[in-house]
Coordinates of C-alpha atoms in Angstrom, one line a residue:
M983 CA -95.5 30.3 43.4
Q984 CA -92.4 31.3 45.4
Q985 CA -91.6 29.0 48.2
N986 CA -91.3 30.5 51.7
I987 CA -87.7 30.0 52.8
Y988 CA -88.4 30.6 56.5
C989 CA -89.1 27.7 58.7
S990 CA -92.3 27.5 60.7
C991 CA -91.3 25.9 64.0
S992 CA -94.7 24.3 64.4
R993 CA -94.3 22.6 61.0
C994 CA -90.6 21.7 61.2
P995 CA -90.3 17.9 60.9
F996 CA -87.3 17.8 63.3
G997 CA -89.1 19.8 66.0
A998 CA -88.9 23.4 67.3
L999 CA -85.5 23.0 68.8
V1000 CA -83.7 22.2 65.5
C1001 CA -85.6 25.0 63.8
A1002 CA -84.6 27.5 66.5
V1003 CA -81.0 26.4 66.1
W1004 CA -81.2 26.9 62.3
V1005 CA -82.7 30.4 62.7
G1006 CA -80.0 31.3 65.2
M1007 CA -77.3 30.3 62.8
V1008 CA -78.7 32.4 60.0
C1009 CA -78.9 35.4 62.4
L1010 CA -75.3 34.8 63.5
V1011 CA -74.0 34.8 59.9
F1012 CA -76.1 37.9 59.1
C1013 CA -75.0 39.8 62.2
S1014 CA -71.3 38.9 61.7
R1015 CA -71.5 40.3 58.2
L1016 CA -72.9 43.6 59.5
S1017 CA -70.3 43.9 62.2
G1018 CA -67.6 43.2 59.7
M1019 CA -68.6 46.3 57.7
K1020 CA -67.3 48.6 60.5
A1021 CA -63.7 49.2 61.1
A1022 CA -62.4 47.8 64.4
S1023 CA -60.9 50.2 66.8
I1024 CA -57.1 49.9 67.4
C1025 CA -57.7 50.5 71.1
G1026 CA -60.8 49.7 73.0
N1027 CA -62.5 51.4 75.9
A1028 CA -62.6 54.8 74.2
Q1029 CA -58.8 54.6 73.6
A1030 CA -58.0 54.3 77.3
E1031 CA -56.5 50.8 76.6
C1032 CA -53.7 52.4 74.6
H1033 CA -52.3 54.1 77.7
F1034 CA -51.4 50.7 79.2
L1035 CA -49.9 49.1 76.1
S1036 CA -46.2 49.0 75.5
L1037 CA -44.8 50.9 72.5
A1038 CA -44.0 47.6 70.7
N1039 CA -47.7 46.5 71.2
L1040 CA -48.9 49.8 69.8
F1041 CA -46.7 49.5 66.8
D1042 CA -48.0 45.9 66.2
R1043 CA -51.6 47.1 66.3
V1044 CA -51.2 50.0 63.9
I1045 CA -49.1 47.8 61.5
Q1046 CA -51.7 45.1 61.5
H1047 CA -54.4 47.7 61.0
S1048 CA -52.5 49.3 58.1
A1049 CA -52.0 45.9 56.5
R1050 CA -55.8 45.2 56.6
M1051 CA -56.4 48.7 55.2
H1052 CA -54.0 48.1 52.3
G1053 CA -55.6 44.7 51.7
I1054 CA -59.0 46.4 51.3
S1055 CA -57.6 48.9 48.9
N1056 CA -56.1 46.1 46.8
D1057 CA -59.5 44.3 46.7
L1058 CA -61.4 47.4 45.9
H1059 CA -58.9 48.3 43.2
S1060 CA -59.4 45.0 41.5
E1061 CA -63.2 45.3 41.8
F1062 CA -63.0 48.9 40.4
E1063 CA -60.9 47.7 37.4
L1064 CA -63.5 45.0 36.7
Y1065 CA -66.4 47.5 36.6
F1066 CA -64.9 50.6 35.1
L1067 CA -61.5 49.9 33.6
P1068 CA -61.8 46.7 31.5
S1069 CA -59.1 47.8 29.1
K1070 CA -55.6 46.7 30.3
N1071 CA -54.2 49.7 28.5
Q1072 CA -56.1 52.0 30.9
V1073 CA -55.2 50.0 33.9
S1074 CA -51.4 49.9 33.2
R1075 CA -51.1 53.6 32.3
V1076 CA -48.4 55.6 34.0
G1077 CA -48.0 59.2 34.9
R1078 CA -50.8 59.5 37.4
N1079 CA -50.3 62.6 39.5
C1080 CA -51.4 61.9 43.0
H1081 CA -52.4 64.8 45.3
T1082 CA -49.8 63.5 47.9
S1083 CA -46.9 63.9 45.4
N1084 CA -45.9 67.1 47.2
I1085 CA -45.2 65.1 50.4
L1086 CA -41.6 64.0 50.1
T1087 CA -41.3 60.3 50.9
P1088 CA -38.2 58.1 51.0
N1089 CA -38.3 55.4 48.2
G1090 CA -36.0 53.0 46.6
K1091 CA -34.0 50.3 48.4
E1092 CA -30.8 52.1 47.6
N1093 CA -31.8 55.0 49.8
R1094 CA -32.0 52.8 52.9
F1095 CA -34.4 55.4 54.4
P1096 CA -31.8 58.1 55.4
V1097 CA -34.5 60.2 57.1
T1098 CA -34.6 60.4 60.9
D1099 CA -37.2 58.8 63.1
P1100 CA -39.1 62.1 63.7
E1101 CA -39.0 62.9 59.9
L1102 CA -40.4 59.4 59.1
T1103 CA -43.1 59.8 61.7
E1104 CA -44.0 63.2 60.1
V1105 CA -44.3 61.6 56.7
I1106 CA -46.7 58.9 58.0
M1107 CA -48.8 61.6 59.7
K1108 CA -48.9 63.8 56.6
L1109 CA -49.9 60.9 54.3
L1110 CA -52.7 59.9 56.7
A1111 CA -53.9 63.5 57.0
A1112 CA -53.9 64.0 53.3
W1113 CA -56.4 61.1 52.8
R1114 CA -59.0 62.2 55.3
D1115 CA -61.4 64.0 53.0
P1116 CA -60.5 62.3 49.7
L1117 CA -61.5 58.8 51.0
W1118 CA -64.9 60.1 52.3
H1119 CA -65.5 61.8 48.9
F1120 CA -64.5 58.6 47.1
H1121 CA -67.0 56.6 49.2
Q1122 CA -69.8 59.0 48.4
S1123 CA -69.0 58.8 44.7
V1124 CA -69.0 55.0 44.7
A1125 CA -72.3 54.9 46.7
R1126 CA -74.0 57.1 44.1
N1127 CA -72.8 55.1 41.2
H1128 CA -75.5 52.6 40.2
R1129 CA -73.0 50.6 38.0
F1130 CA -71.1 49.6 41.1
N1131 CA -72.5 47.0 43.5
G1132 CA -73.0 47.2 47.2
Y1133 CA -69.7 45.4 47.9
G1134 CA -67.8 48.4 46.5
S1135 CA -69.8 50.9 48.5
N1136 CA -69.3 48.9 51.7
K1137 CA -65.6 48.4 51.1
S1138 CA -65.1 52.1 50.3
L1139 CA -66.8 53.1 53.6
E1140 CA -64.8 50.5 55.5
M1141 CA -61.6 51.8 53.9
S1142 CA -62.4 55.4 55.0
D1143 CA -63.2 54.3 58.5
M1144 CA -60.0 52.3 58.8
A1145 CA -57.9 55.2 57.7
H1146 CA -59.7 57.3 60.4
E1147 CA -58.9 54.7 63.0
L1148 CA -55.3 54.4 61.8
R1149 CA -54.8 58.1 62.2
K1150 CA -55.9 57.9 65.8
G1151 CA -53.8 54.9 66.4
V1152 CA -50.6 56.4 65.0
Q1153 CA -51.3 59.5 67.1
K1154 CA -51.3 57.2 70.2
V1155 CA -47.9 55.8 69.0
V1156 CA -46.6 59.3 68.7
E1157 CA -47.8 60.2 72.2
K1158 CA -46.1 57.1 73.6
M1159 CA -42.9 57.9 71.8
Q1160 CA -43.0 61.4 73.3
T1161 CA -43.6 60.1 76.8
L1162 CA -40.6 57.8 76.4
G1163 CA -38.5 60.6 75.0
V1164 CA -38.0 58.9 71.6
I1165 CA -39.2 62.0 69.7
S1166 CA -39.8 65.6 70.6
N1167 CA -43.2 67.0 71.4
S1168 CA -43.2 69.1 68.2
V1169 CA -44.1 66.1 66.1
G1170 CA -47.4 65.8 67.9
G1171 CA -48.5 69.1 66.4
L1172 CA -49.2 67.4 63.1
A1173 CA -52.3 65.9 64.6
S1174 CA -53.9 69.3 65.2
P1175 CA -56.9 70.3 63.0
E1176 CA -54.9 73.2 61.5
A1177 CA -52.0 70.9 60.5
L1178 CA -54.4 68.3 59.1
L1179 CA -56.0 70.9 56.8
A1180 CA -52.7 72.2 55.7
A1181 CA -51.4 68.7 54.8
D1182 CA -54.6 67.9 52.8
G1183 CA -54.3 69.8 49.5
S1184 CA -57.3 70.4 47.3
G1185 CA -55.8 68.8 44.2
W1186 CA -57.6 65.5 44.8
R1187 CA -60.9 67.2 43.9
F1188 CA -60.0 67.2 40.3
M1189 CA -58.9 63.6 40.2
K1190 CA -60.9 60.7 38.8
D1191 CA -62.1 58.0 41.2
S1192 CA -59.9 55.4 39.6
D1193 CA -56.9 57.6 40.1
L1194 CA -57.8 58.3 43.7
L1195 CA -58.0 54.6 44.4
Y1196 CA -54.8 53.9 42.6
C1197 CA -53.0 56.7 44.7
F1198 CA -54.4 55.5 48.0
R1199 CA -53.4 51.9 47.3
R1200 CA -49.9 53.2 46.7
D1201 CA -49.8 55.4 49.7
S1202 CA -51.4 52.8 52.0
N1203 CA -48.5 50.5 51.1
K1204 CA -46.0 53.2 51.9
I1205 CA -47.6 53.8 55.3
Q1206 CA -47.5 50.2 56.1
N1207 CA -43.9 49.9 55.2
Y1208 CA -42.9 53.1 57.0
L1209 CA -44.5 51.9 60.2
K1210 CA -42.6 48.6 60.0
I1211 CA -39.3 50.4 59.5
L1212 CA -40.1 52.8 62.3
K1213 CA -40.9 50.0 64.7
C1214 CA -37.7 48.1 63.8
R1215 CA -35.6 51.3 64.4
I1216 CA -37.1 52.1 67.7
V1217 CA -37.9 48.7 69.2
P1218 CA -35.7 46.3 67.2
E1219 CA -35.8 43.6 69.9
H1220 CA -39.5 43.0 69.2
G1221 CA -39.8 40.9 66.0
C1222 CA -37.2 42.7 63.8

């Protein structure tokens, strides 16, 4: 006979108060886990808070958000390898063609990022736009796969939500830079629905889930690094 794990306050040997505290602690842990499954907004109060933040603070928020997003992609990639790619030969294979390969990105330390600030901003916006639909598709695919556990489904949804929040946060950074005259207003056009659809190619529809996750982990790392570089170029007096 299975033992009831819930405490009856009338039968609790230490009294109703102790039992109530125990129940409250269980609820607190459970509720905190549920709240942790949703991506936190970069700016509160329906984004109004962003209006009063300095450009350096906005950069800090999107950089921290991008770091958490990349960390989730790393965790999920490790979990995905454990479930679906047990062979190291498969994991270490090269030549994966990501759907964002057509977006020219600066790479290699020898280049020292010769692109201008507006160009680097456009690269960040294009990368984020290109992952809007693929991440949602990836989450749906993971949620339908019975071989994967609930952890993977929750993490894939959180990753998609965080990318959505990061797109909005970077747009706030762009708007602040435009207000301060750092970049021209033409860069903001990348956030329009038409530009987002143009940046998001359909090649990802033919990719395996493992390749999508590999490519996003790579691109999320690029986005994080590019945001750091952009911040150090524009506000070098703040932590650079």
